[in-house]
Each structure stands twice: as structure tokens, then as C-alpha cells.
mmCIF file of C-alpha atoms and ligand atoms in Angstrom:
data_model
loop_
_atom_site.group_PDB
_atom_site.id
_atom_site.type_symbol
_atom_site.label_atom_id
_atom_site.label_comp_id
_atom_site.label_asym_id
_atom_site.label_seq_id
_atom_site.Cartn_x
_atom_site.Cartn_y
_atom_site.Cartn_z
ATOM 1 C CA UNK T 1 281.806 195.086 34.536
ATOM 2 C CA UNK T 2 279.138 195.255 31.831
ATOM 3 C CA UNK T 3 277.870 192.198 30.019
ATOM 4 C CA UNK T 4 276.190 193.213 26.763
ATOM 5 C CA UNK T 5 272.671 191.860 26.406
ATOM 6 C CA UNK T 6 271.446 190.881 22.933
ATOM 7 C CA UNK T 7 268.069 192.435 23.698
ATOM 8 C CA UNK T 8 266.991 195.961 22.791
ATOM 9 C CA UNK T 9 263.445 196.248 24.081
ATOM 10 C CA UNK T 10 262.393 199.645 22.786
ATOM 11 C CA UNK T 11 263.881 202.216 20.418
ATOM 12 C CA UNK T 12 262.693 205.449 18.832
ATOM 13 C CA UNK T 13 262.635 204.829 15.098
ATOM 14 C CA UNK T 14 262.323 208.250 13.458
ATOM 15 C CA UNK T 15 258.534 208.459 13.392
ATOM 16 C CA UNK T 16 257.481 205.391 15.375
ATOM 17 C CA UNK T 17 258.399 203.440 18.483
ATOM 18 C CA UNK T 18 259.897 200.049 17.746
ATOM 19 C CA UNK T 19 259.439 197.526 20.526
ATOM 20 C CA UNK T 20 259.617 193.803 21.176
ATOM 21 C CA UNK T 21 256.105 192.346 21.470
ATOM 22 C CA UNK T 22 256.349 190.743 24.913
ATOM 23 C CA UNK T 23 252.912 189.138 24.789
ATOM 24 C CA UNK T 24 254.100 186.429 22.391
ATOM 25 C CA UNK T 25 257.465 185.481 23.945
ATOM 26 C CA UNK T 26 258.638 182.663 24.100
ATOM 27 C CA UNK T 27 256.651 181.447 21.088
ATOM 28 C CA UNK T 28 257.748 184.289 18.841
ATOM 29 C CA UNK T 29 260.365 187.032 19.078
ATOM 30 C CA UNK T 30 259.380 189.949 16.941
ATOM 31 C CA UNK T 31 259.343 193.747 16.858
ATOM 32 C CA UNK T 32 256.268 195.896 16.297
ATOM 33 C CA UNK T 33 256.198 199.566 15.266
ATOM 34 C CA UNK T 34 253.820 201.676 17.310
ATOM 35 C CA UNK T 35 252.779 204.600 15.137
ATOM 36 C CA UNK T 36 250.089 206.504 17.068
ATOM 37 C CA UNK T 37 249.603 207.776 20.598
ATOM 38 C CA UNK T 38 246.409 205.739 21.038
ATOM 39 C CA UNK T 39 248.237 202.584 19.924
ATOM 40 C CA UNK T 40 250.924 203.353 22.507
ATOM 41 C CA UNK T 41 248.255 203.581 25.226
ATOM 42 C CA UNK T 42 247.059 200.093 24.218
ATOM 43 C CA UNK T 43 250.634 198.738 23.941
ATOM 44 C CA UNK T 44 251.321 199.777 27.536
ATOM 45 C CA UNK T 45 247.943 198.680 28.926
ATOM 46 C CA UNK T 46 247.993 195.304 27.142
ATOM 47 C CA UNK T 47 251.653 194.812 28.130
ATOM 48 C CA UNK T 48 253.177 194.545 24.666
ATOM 49 C CA UNK T 49 255.745 196.658 26.506
ATOM 50 C CA UNK T 50 255.953 196.231 30.280
ATOM 51 C CA UNK T 51 258.341 196.648 33.192
ATOM 52 C CA UNK T 52 258.587 199.993 34.988
ATOM 53 C CA UNK T 53 261.551 201.608 33.155
ATOM 54 C CA UNK T 54 260.435 200.337 29.722
ATOM 55 C CA UNK T 55 256.936 201.784 30.079
ATOM 56 C CA UNK T 56 258.504 205.095 31.129
ATOM 57 C CA UNK T 57 260.325 205.233 27.790
ATOM 58 C CA UNK T 58 257.197 204.055 25.969
ATOM 59 C CA UNK T 59 255.250 206.901 27.592
ATOM 60 C CA UNK T 60 257.864 209.444 26.457
ATOM 61 C CA UNK T 61 257.611 208.032 22.909
ATOM 62 C CA UNK T 62 253.813 208.142 23.133
ATOM 63 C CA UNK T 63 253.843 211.897 23.762
ATOM 64 C CA UNK T 64 256.004 212.386 20.631
ATOM 65 C CA UNK T 65 253.574 210.238 18.606
ATOM 66 C CA UNK T 66 250.611 212.362 19.709
ATOM 67 C CA UNK T 67 252.619 215.518 18.917
ATOM 68 C CA UNK T 68 253.306 214.249 15.376
ATOM 69 C CA UNK T 69 249.580 213.578 14.897
ATOM 70 C CA UNK T 70 248.508 216.994 16.203
ATOM 71 C CA UNK T 71 251.105 218.720 14.018
ATOM 72 C CA UNK T 72 249.055 217.633 10.979
ATOM 73 C CA UNK T 73 245.815 219.160 12.337
ATOM 74 C CA UNK T 74 246.606 222.873 11.754
ATOM 75 C CA UNK T 75 246.081 223.706 15.434
ATOM 76 C CA UNK T 76 247.107 226.947 17.074
ATOM 77 C CA UNK T 77 250.125 226.659 19.392
ATOM 78 C CA UNK T 78 247.834 226.951 22.436
ATOM 79 C CA UNK T 79 245.443 224.236 21.166
ATOM 80 C CA UNK T 80 248.388 221.996 20.297
ATOM 81 C CA UNK T 81 249.824 222.318 23.804
ATOM 82 C CA UNK T 82 246.452 221.823 25.517
ATOM 83 C CA UNK T 83 245.624 218.678 23.553
ATOM 84 C CA UNK T 84 249.109 217.279 24.079
ATOM 85 C CA UNK T 85 248.963 217.786 27.846
ATOM 86 C CA UNK T 86 245.547 216.040 27.945
ATOM 87 C CA UNK T 87 246.878 213.076 25.973
ATOM 88 C CA UNK T 88 250.004 212.923 28.154
ATOM 89 C CA UNK T 89 247.775 212.505 31.215
ATOM 90 C CA UNK T 90 245.818 209.864 29.332
ATOM 91 C CA UNK T 91 249.065 207.941 28.696
ATOM 92 C CA UNK T 92 249.965 208.147 32.400
ATOM 93 C CA UNK T 93 246.604 206.534 33.248
ATOM 94 C CA UNK T 94 247.413 203.403 31.201
ATOM 95 C CA UNK T 95 249.184 201.734 34.147
ATOM 96 C CA UNK T 96 248.945 203.233 37.626
ATOM 97 C CA UNK T 97 251.563 201.488 39.807
ATOM 98 C CA UNK T 98 254.928 201.973 38.063
ATOM 99 C CA UNK T 99 255.922 205.567 38.762
ATOM 100 C CA UNK T 100 258.505 205.605 35.951
ATOM 101 C CA UNK T 101 255.682 206.122 33.444
ATOM 102 C CA UNK T 102 254.507 209.262 35.249
ATOM 103 C CA UNK T 103 258.129 210.366 35.786
ATOM 104 C CA UNK T 104 258.993 210.242 32.073
ATOM 105 C CA UNK T 105 255.704 211.690 30.788
ATOM 106 C CA UNK T 106 255.840 214.523 33.348
ATOM 107 C CA UNK T 107 259.236 215.475 31.878
ATOM 108 C CA UNK T 108 257.604 215.668 28.456
ATOM 109 C CA UNK T 109 254.756 217.749 29.914
ATOM 110 C CA UNK T 110 257.288 220.190 31.399
ATOM 111 C CA UNK T 111 258.875 220.605 27.959
ATOM 112 C CA UNK T 112 255.453 221.354 26.458
ATOM 113 C CA UNK T 113 254.390 223.737 29.233
ATOM 114 C CA UNK T 114 257.666 225.654 29.474
ATOM 115 C CA UNK T 115 258.291 226.021 25.757
ATOM 116 C CA UNK T 116 258.093 229.489 24.245
ATOM 117 C CA UNK T 117 258.798 228.086 20.759
ATOM 118 C CA UNK T 118 256.822 226.868 17.759
ATOM 119 C CA UNK T 119 255.262 223.428 17.300
ATOM 120 C CA UNK T 120 258.184 222.039 15.293
ATOM 121 C CA UNK T 121 260.689 223.013 17.996
ATOM 122 C CA UNK T 122 258.512 221.435 20.691
ATOM 123 C CA UNK T 123 258.390 218.178 18.695
ATOM 124 C CA UNK T 124 262.183 218.248 18.271
ATOM 125 C CA UNK T 125 262.681 218.863 22.001
ATOM 126 C CA UNK T 126 260.274 216.062 22.961
ATOM 127 C CA UNK T 127 262.047 213.660 20.602
ATOM 128 C CA UNK T 128 265.484 214.630 21.877
ATOM 129 C CA UNK T 129 264.376 214.087 25.457
ATOM 130 C CA UNK T 130 262.795 210.690 24.681
ATOM 131 C CA UNK T 131 265.992 209.472 22.999
ATOM 132 C CA UNK T 132 268.099 210.839 25.871
ATOM 133 C CA UNK T 133 265.986 208.951 28.434
ATOM 134 C CA UNK T 134 266.338 205.817 26.310
ATOM 135 C CA UNK T 135 270.139 205.993 26.175
ATOM 136 C CA UNK T 136 270.467 206.955 29.821
ATOM 137 C CA UNK T 137 268.378 203.967 30.885
ATOM 138 C CA UNK T 138 271.013 201.531 29.634
ATOM 139 C CA UNK T 139 273.841 203.459 31.333
ATOM 140 C CA UNK T 140 271.891 203.677 34.613
ATOM 141 C CA UNK T 141 271.174 199.939 34.503
ATOM 142 C CA UNK T 142 274.855 199.141 34.008
ATOM 143 C CA UNK T 143 275.732 201.222 37.071
ATOM 144 C CA UNK T 144 273.015 199.432 39.075
ATOM 145 C CA UNK T 145 274.423 196.132 37.824
ATOM 146 C CA UNK T 146 277.940 196.963 38.870
ATOM 147 C CA UNK T 147 276.977 198.158 42.361
ATOM 148 C CA UNK T 148 274.770 195.122 42.805
ATOM 149 C CA UNK T 149 277.453 192.669 41.664
ATOM 150 C CA UNK T 150 279.467 193.651 44.747
ATOM 151 C CA UNK T 151 276.942 191.978 47.071
ATOM 152 C CA UNK T 152 276.673 188.763 45.025
ATOM 153 C CA UNK T 153 278.814 186.033 46.642
ATOM 154 C CA UNK T 154 281.042 183.844 44.460
ATOM 155 C CA UNK T 155 279.062 181.058 42.800
ATOM 156 C CA UNK T 156 275.788 182.492 44.120
ATOM 157 C CA UNK T 157 272.310 181.352 43.244
ATOM 158 C CA UNK T 158 270.146 184.457 42.900
ATOM 159 C CA UNK T 159 266.388 184.126 43.140
ATOM 160 C CA UNK T 160 264.296 186.646 41.244
ATOM 161 C CA UNK T 161 260.579 187.279 40.829
ATOM 162 C CA UNK T 162 258.837 188.529 37.686
ATOM 163 C CA UNK T 163 261.068 190.062 35.008
ATOM 164 C CA UNK T 164 263.264 193.012 35.867
ATOM 165 C CA UNK T 165 265.572 192.358 32.969
ATOM 166 C CA UNK T 166 266.531 193.764 29.585
ATOM 167 C CA UNK T 167 262.901 193.187 28.582
ATOM 168 C CA UNK T 168 261.649 195.400 31.423
ATOM 169 C CA UNK T 169 264.039 198.226 30.548
ATOM 170 C CA UNK T 170 265.662 199.520 27.373
ATOM 171 C CA UNK T 171 268.211 196.765 27.223
ATOM 172 C CA UNK T 172 270.179 195.645 30.308
ATOM 173 C CA UNK T 173 267.907 195.270 33.303
ATOM 174 C CA UNK T 174 267.822 196.202 36.976
ATOM 175 C CA UNK T 175 267.659 192.947 38.974
ATOM 176 C CA UNK T 176 268.872 191.030 35.918
ATOM 177 C CA UNK T 177 271.372 193.847 35.342
ATOM 178 C CA UNK T 178 272.846 192.811 38.708
ATOM 179 C CA UNK T 179 272.850 189.223 37.454
ATOM 180 C CA UNK T 180 274.538 190.231 34.165
ATOM 181 C CA UNK T 181 277.252 192.236 35.901
ATOM 182 C CA UNK T 182 277.823 189.484 38.496
ATOM 183 C CA UNK T 183 277.979 186.846 35.753
ATOM 184 C CA UNK T 184 280.530 188.906 33.802
ATOM 185 C CA UNK T 185 282.857 188.648 36.823
ATOM 186 C CA UNK T 186 281.994 185.086 37.819
ATOM 187 C CA UNK T 187 280.381 182.690 35.383
ATOM 188 C CA UNK T 188 279.436 180.254 38.138
ATOM 189 C CA UNK T 189 276.598 182.566 39.214
ATOM 190 C CA UNK T 190 273.115 181.254 38.386
ATOM 191 C CA UNK T 191 269.485 182.309 38.650
ATOM 192 C CA UNK T 192 266.340 180.707 40.052
ATOM 193 C CA UNK T 193 263.357 182.356 38.364
ATOM 194 C CA UNK T 194 259.901 182.325 39.948
ATOM 195 C CA UNK T 195 257.248 181.534 37.365
ATOM 196 C CA UNK T 196 255.254 184.644 38.473
ATOM 197 C CA UNK T 197 251.575 183.908 38.072
ATOM 198 C CA UNK T 198 249.298 185.072 36.668
ATOM 199 C CA UNK T 199 251.117 186.440 33.597
ATOM 200 C CA UNK T 200 254.218 184.286 33.972
ATOM 201 C CA UNK T 201 256.793 186.977 33.299
ATOM 202 C CA UNK T 202 259.364 184.828 35.139
ATOM 203 C CA UNK T 203 258.690 181.746 33.037
ATOM 204 C CA UNK T 204 258.072 183.455 29.716
ATOM 205 C CA UNK T 205 260.474 186.398 29.853
ATOM 206 C CA UNK T 206 263.182 185.902 32.497
ATOM 207 C CA UNK T 207 264.110 182.381 31.407
ATOM 208 C CA UNK T 208 263.940 183.502 27.772
ATOM 209 C CA UNK T 209 266.267 186.480 28.062
ATOM 210 C CA UNK T 210 268.772 184.795 30.385
ATOM 211 C CA UNK T 211 268.955 181.733 28.151
ATOM 212 C CA UNK T 212 269.452 184.021 25.141
ATOM 213 C CA UNK T 213 272.466 185.568 26.897
ATOM 214 C CA UNK T 214 273.785 182.161 28.008
ATOM 215 C CA UNK T 215 273.242 182.743 31.744
ATOM 216 C CA UNK T 216 272.158 179.584 33.625
ATOM 217 C CA UNK T 217 268.549 179.779 34.809
ATOM 218 C CA UNK T 218 266.286 177.332 36.634
ATOM 219 C CA UNK T 219 262.529 177.846 36.559
ATOM 220 C CA UNK T 220 260.545 177.236 39.756
ATOM 221 C CA UNK T 221 256.882 177.864 40.555
ATOM 222 C CA UNK T 222 255.951 180.690 42.910
ATOM 223 C CA UNK T 223 255.253 178.432 45.889
ATOM 224 C CA UNK T 224 258.691 176.794 45.824
ATOM 225 C CA UNK T 225 260.910 179.610 47.077
ATOM 226 C CA UNK T 226 260.726 178.708 50.803
ATOM 227 C CA UNK T 227 261.537 175.074 50.023
ATOM 228 C CA UNK T 228 264.765 176.025 48.262
ATOM 229 C CA UNK T 229 265.684 178.673 50.838
ATOM 230 C CA UNK T 230 265.305 176.125 53.647
ATOM 231 C CA UNK T 231 267.638 173.794 51.770
ATOM 232 C CA UNK T 232 270.243 176.595 51.666
ATOM 233 C CA UNK T 233 270.093 176.716 47.872
ATOM 234 C CA UNK T 234 269.396 180.458 47.550
ATOM 235 C CA UNK T 235 272.149 182.941 48.471
ATOM 236 C CA UNK T 236 270.404 186.164 47.620
ATOM 237 C CA UNK T 237 267.096 187.499 46.312
ATOM 238 C CA UNK T 238 267.099 190.407 43.894
ATOM 239 C CA UNK T 239 263.949 191.835 42.323
ATOM 240 C CA UNK T 240 262.987 195.057 40.593
ATOM 241 C CA UNK T 241 260.408 197.569 41.792
ATOM 242 C CA UNK T 242 257.585 199.578 40.270
ATOM 243 C CA UNK T 243 257.420 202.295 42.906
ATOM 244 C CA UNK T 244 259.430 202.870 46.072
ATOM 245 C CA UNK T 245 258.119 205.165 48.814
ATOM 246 C CA UNK T 246 260.308 207.570 50.785
ATOM 247 C CA UNK T 247 260.503 205.068 53.672
ATOM 248 C CA UNK T 248 261.767 202.317 51.343
ATOM 249 C CA UNK T 249 258.514 200.324 51.096
ATOM 250 C CA UNK T 250 258.675 198.848 47.594
ATOM 251 C CA UNK T 251 255.891 197.819 45.219
ATOM 252 C CA UNK T 252 256.746 195.049 42.792
ATOM 253 C CA UNK T 253 254.921 192.234 41.012
ATOM 254 C CA UNK T 254 252.381 190.386 43.151
ATOM 255 C CA UNK T 255 254.150 187.636 45.109
ATOM 256 C CA UNK T 256 257.305 189.624 45.806
ATOM 257 C CA UNK T 257 256.167 190.295 49.390
ATOM 258 C CA UNK T 258 255.822 186.556 50.037
ATOM 259 C CA UNK T 259 259.354 185.965 48.734
ATOM 260 C CA UNK T 260 260.691 188.750 50.991
ATOM 261 C CA UNK T 261 259.011 187.279 54.090
ATOM 262 C CA UNK T 262 260.460 183.891 53.304
ATOM 263 C CA UNK T 263 263.912 185.397 52.696
ATOM 264 C CA UNK T 264 263.801 187.143 56.105
ATOM 265 C CA UNK T 265 262.792 183.904 57.833
ATOM 266 C CA UNK T 266 265.654 182.002 56.193
ATOM 267 C CA UNK T 267 268.266 184.764 56.602
ATOM 268 C CA UNK T 268 268.648 185.230 52.871
ATOM 269 C CA UNK T 269 269.378 188.882 51.957
ATOM 270 C CA UNK T 270 266.569 190.442 49.910
ATOM 271 C CA UNK T 271 267.580 193.307 47.595
ATOM 272 C CA UNK T 272 265.607 195.625 45.346
ATOM 273 C CA UNK T 273 267.398 196.903 42.228
ATOM 274 C CA UNK T 274 265.862 200.042 40.729
ATOM 275 C CA UNK T 275 266.805 203.393 39.226
ATOM 276 C CA UNK T 276 266.139 206.568 41.228
ATOM 277 C CA UNK T 277 263.271 207.259 38.796
ATOM 278 C CA UNK T 278 261.389 204.410 40.530
ATOM 279 C CA UNK T 279 261.549 206.226 43.873
ATOM 280 C CA UNK T 280 258.508 208.390 44.525
ATOM 281 C CA UNK T 281 259.748 210.904 47.067
ATOM 282 C CA UNK T 282 256.261 212.410 47.219
ATOM 283 C CA UNK T 283 254.822 209.475 49.114
ATOM 284 C CA UNK T 284 255.857 208.651 52.647
ATOM 285 C CA UNK T 285 254.982 204.947 52.764
ATOM 286 C CA UNK T 286 253.813 202.029 50.646
ATOM 287 C CA UNK T 287 250.228 202.551 51.838
ATOM 288 C CA UNK T 288 249.983 205.390 49.334
ATOM 289 C CA UNK T 289 251.065 203.333 46.312
ATOM 290 C CA UNK T 290 248.157 202.720 43.894
ATOM 291 C CA UNK T 291 247.847 199.021 43.112
ATOM 292 C CA UNK T 292 246.676 198.083 39.635
ATOM 293 C CA UNK T 293 243.753 195.661 39.513
ATOM 294 C CA UNK T 294 243.982 193.610 36.342
ATOM 295 C CA UNK T 295 241.578 191.493 34.339
ATOM 296 C CA UNK T 296 240.151 188.450 36.108
ATOM 297 C CA UNK T 297 240.786 186.362 33.043
ATOM 298 C CA UNK T 298 244.521 186.497 33.775
ATOM 299 C CA UNK T 299 243.773 184.331 36.842
ATOM 300 C CA UNK T 300 240.906 182.177 35.608
ATOM 301 C CA UNK T 301 242.504 181.242 32.283
ATOM 302 C CA UNK T 302 245.816 179.776 31.179
ATOM 303 C CA UNK T 303 246.582 179.901 27.460
ATOM 304 C CA UNK T 304 242.960 180.773 26.714
ATOM 305 C CA UNK T 305 241.507 177.856 28.716
ATOM 306 C CA UNK T 306 239.537 178.265 31.929
ATOM 307 C CA UNK T 307 241.270 176.522 34.856
ATOM 308 C CA UNK T 308 238.659 176.974 37.605
ATOM 309 C CA UNK T 309 234.935 176.817 38.273
ATOM 310 C CA UNK T 310 233.195 179.614 36.414
ATOM 311 C CA UNK T 311 231.382 180.284 39.727
ATOM 312 C CA UNK T 312 234.587 181.234 41.581
ATOM 313 C CA UNK T 313 235.051 184.863 42.561
ATOM 314 C CA UNK T 314 238.368 186.370 41.493
ATOM 315 C CA UNK T 315 240.600 189.215 42.664
ATOM 316 C CA UNK T 316 243.717 190.125 40.694
ATOM 317 C CA UNK T 317 245.973 192.820 42.168
ATOM 318 C CA UNK T 318 249.007 193.181 39.887
ATOM 319 C CA UNK T 319 251.447 194.274 42.605
ATOM 320 C CA UNK T 320 252.141 194.055 46.317
ATOM 321 C CA UNK T 321 254.234 196.184 48.646
ATOM 322 C CA UNK T 322 257.235 194.776 50.480
ATOM 323 C CA UNK T 323 257.744 196.625 53.788
ATOM 324 C CA UNK T 324 261.129 198.319 54.148
ATOM 325 C CA UNK T 325 262.194 196.177 57.131
ATOM 326 C CA UNK T 326 262.422 193.132 54.859
ATOM 327 C CA UNK T 327 264.777 194.862 52.395
ATOM 328 C CA UNK T 328 268.557 194.560 52.920
ATOM 329 C CA UNK T 329 269.342 197.278 50.394
ATOM 330 C CA UNK T 330 268.023 199.209 47.401
ATOM 331 C CA UNK T 331 270.561 199.028 44.586
ATOM 332 C CA UNK T 332 270.507 202.243 42.531
ATOM 333 C CA UNK T 333 272.758 204.016 40.042
ATOM 334 C CA UNK T 334 274.063 206.059 42.975
ATOM 335 C CA UNK T 335 275.072 203.031 45.018
ATOM 336 C CA UNK T 336 273.310 200.715 47.443
ATOM 337 C CA UNK T 337 270.892 202.558 49.728
ATOM 338 C CA UNK T 338 270.679 201.035 53.196
ATOM 339 C CA UNK T 339 268.226 201.462 56.075
ATOM 340 C CA UNK T 340 267.028 203.797 57.412
ATOM 341 C CA UNK T 341 265.752 204.446 53.904
ATOM 342 C CA UNK T 342 264.209 207.846 54.420
ATOM 343 C CA UNK T 343 267.704 209.138 55.272
ATOM 344 C CA UNK T 344 269.585 207.281 52.497
ATOM 345 C CA UNK T 345 266.927 208.153 49.878
ATOM 346 C CA UNK T 346 267.024 211.838 50.813
ATOM 347 C CA UNK T 347 270.827 211.767 50.552
ATOM 348 C CA UNK T 348 270.610 210.148 47.091
ATOM 349 C CA UNK T 349 268.238 212.928 45.969
ATOM 350 C CA UNK T 350 270.273 215.637 47.712
ATOM 351 C CA UNK T 351 267.216 216.787 49.678
HETATM 352 O O1 MRU M 1 253.307 193.937 35.223
HETATM 353 P P1 MRU M 1 254.733 194.079 34.779
HETATM 354 O O2 MRU M 1 255.243 192.934 33.992
HETATM 355 O O3 MRU M 1 254.968 195.412 34.108
HETATM 356 O O4 MRU M 1 255.526 194.106 36.152
HETATM 357 C C1 MRU M 1 256.913 194.264 36.124
HETATM 358 C C2 MRU M 1 257.550 194.177 37.442
HETATM 359 O O5 MRU M 1 256.916 193.988 38.452
HETATM 360 C C3 MRU M 1 259.035 194.442 37.452
HETATM 361 O O6 MRU M 1 259.633 193.708 38.467
HETATM 362 C C4 MRU M 1 259.252 195.934 37.719
HETATM 363 O O7 MRU M 1 258.538 196.697 36.787
HETATM 364 C C5 MRU M 1 260.685 196.302 37.658
HETATM 365 S S1 MRU M 1 261.313 196.221 36.027
HETATM 366 C C6 MRU M 1 262.919 196.683 36.008
#
């Protein structure tokens, strides 16, 4: 059963991409219009838009924005296509871990490469595809939500890490889509949200969007999950993913792996909720997933203030990989995939 979220994270707006600026939540809630391809690169890299499915849509919009710019430059069809393919690859490089970005931009590249038409038709086709991906994302999330709701016990407390909600997608969420669908059936369901250092997507975004939709949420810091699991206060963990390998190993926000280990130890089922577009069937295991290294300042500073010795060394991987054996199921729009994942993933892809 779908529960409508009040949030629409990203939308094609005729000649620009309108998105919620996620860097300023919870202090401000406002939309920005991204009008050029280069600005879209920055919006993705600086995480004005973030979350694997949302940056996929942003990437698709970015290709249209570059196309609109090149249209004004009186290029030949061949030059137009060449420049657009180069800029598409540039957009893909903005964030390396979430495969949805590559997945969506590669679709746009196929349209460019395979087209036998004029520039205007290519722009129309790219726009149509971007809007289609946008609309499908919400429908896919609702299916994920409904499949996932079936494994949520009555009155459950669901722990989540980072933000895999409406703000990480077009407007419903994957892990929080499961929460929304479960809550629509049973309003005694509640969420424990990990703060998610260093960028605090759990604190800033997950609590914000759940509170906005009236779903009960309790904020905890990242180190607290084992404490609450040991007390029997967590019934289920559900997180999103940025890239899932063919064997089910799943990359998600740094800290997810720790939560999964703790869940295994305490016999709490750990689920990943993600669309099939997050599954990278070209890689066999999580060892092949590229992990984004982000700015050290995200770790050394909080709200612009340094919180450590300036002599400390810093490492800041943005994601970690949860091994498949810790995952009870991968909730997709085609149902819940169970181990052994290579078999269930191949079945979902009909390969
Ligand atoms: O760095 P972020 O905020 O883009 O990381 C987001 C996550 O790790 C999400 O859990 C993941 O993208 C799934 S979103 C449905």
C-alpha cells in the first residue's frame, strides 16, 4: 500500500532541473534550478542532490542540459554527438560508487550514439527518456516498498543508516519506501535513524523527511546500534545501496557494514532495499566496487569548526561493502531476492 510522501526531490522543469538543495536541510528547505551541464556536475559532486537513484536522474538531466547548450553552438551533427558523449562521461565521473548514475547516463549515451536523426530530435528523445526514468523511479520505489512491507513485523522498530528515502530518490525512497509502505499498513511501526557521520544524512535528512511525513523517528549516533540490538529494541535493519555486485555484496554509506555485522551477531535480519538499476551485473564481487574518497574536511570539521588536532591524519572513504552472507534479502521491484544471490540476481535479470 503506497503512502504518498510530500517530498519531490528532483523534477525536469522544461529547460532546467529543479531539485531540493540537500546541503542546507534541516535549516532551510528550498529548491534550486540547475541550468547548465557543468552546474549539474557540481550539484552531484557537492551533494546538492545525492542518493544513488536521485543522482541517476540528475545525470540524465545533466546530459539534456549539455545538449541544450551545444544546440546553440551551430555544431555539425557529428561534433554535437562527440561533445555530448564526452560530457556524459564527465558527468559519470562526478561520483564513482553509485552505479545508478552510470546506468542512467549510459542510457542517454545510447540514445545519442544510435540516433540517425537531427539535433532537435536527439534533444527531444533525451528529454523524454529523462522524464520517463523520473516517473518510473517513483513507481519502482512503491513496488520495493510494498514487497519490503511484507517482512516488517507488526509494531516493528526498523533501524536504517544514511538516507535511502524520498530525498535519495525522486520521491518515495527505497529503505524508507519500505518504511512508508509498512507504516501505511501499521502506524505503530517506527524508525531508529543512525546519525551517519561524517555528513549526517541520517540526522539531517532521514529524521527531516520522516518527521515531515509524520512517521515516528528516533535519532541515534552511529556507535549505538549494537546497544539497542542487544536490548532487543531493533526488529529489522533496512538500508539502501549504491552498487550491488552479482554475488550480492552491497556497497552503501560508510558504517553500513558495521551495522550488518552487529545485526548478524544479534540475530536481527538485515535487508538491502534497492532497484535493479543498483545491481551491477558486470562485477562479480564487492572487491570490484570503486569506493569514493571524499574531502578530509568532512571528518575534521563539524559545521565549519575543526574538531580534532590539525596534526591528525585523516582518511574518508564514503562507502563500505557489506558481504552477501550478512544480508537476509535484497528487496527490489521484482520481489525480495534471497541467497544465493548470484542465482536470484540472474533470475531477476532473466540471464
Ligand atoms: O553519499 P550519499 O548521501 O549519496 O550516500 C547515499 C547512500 O549511501 C544511500 O544509502 C544510497 O545511495 C541508497 S539511496 C536510495
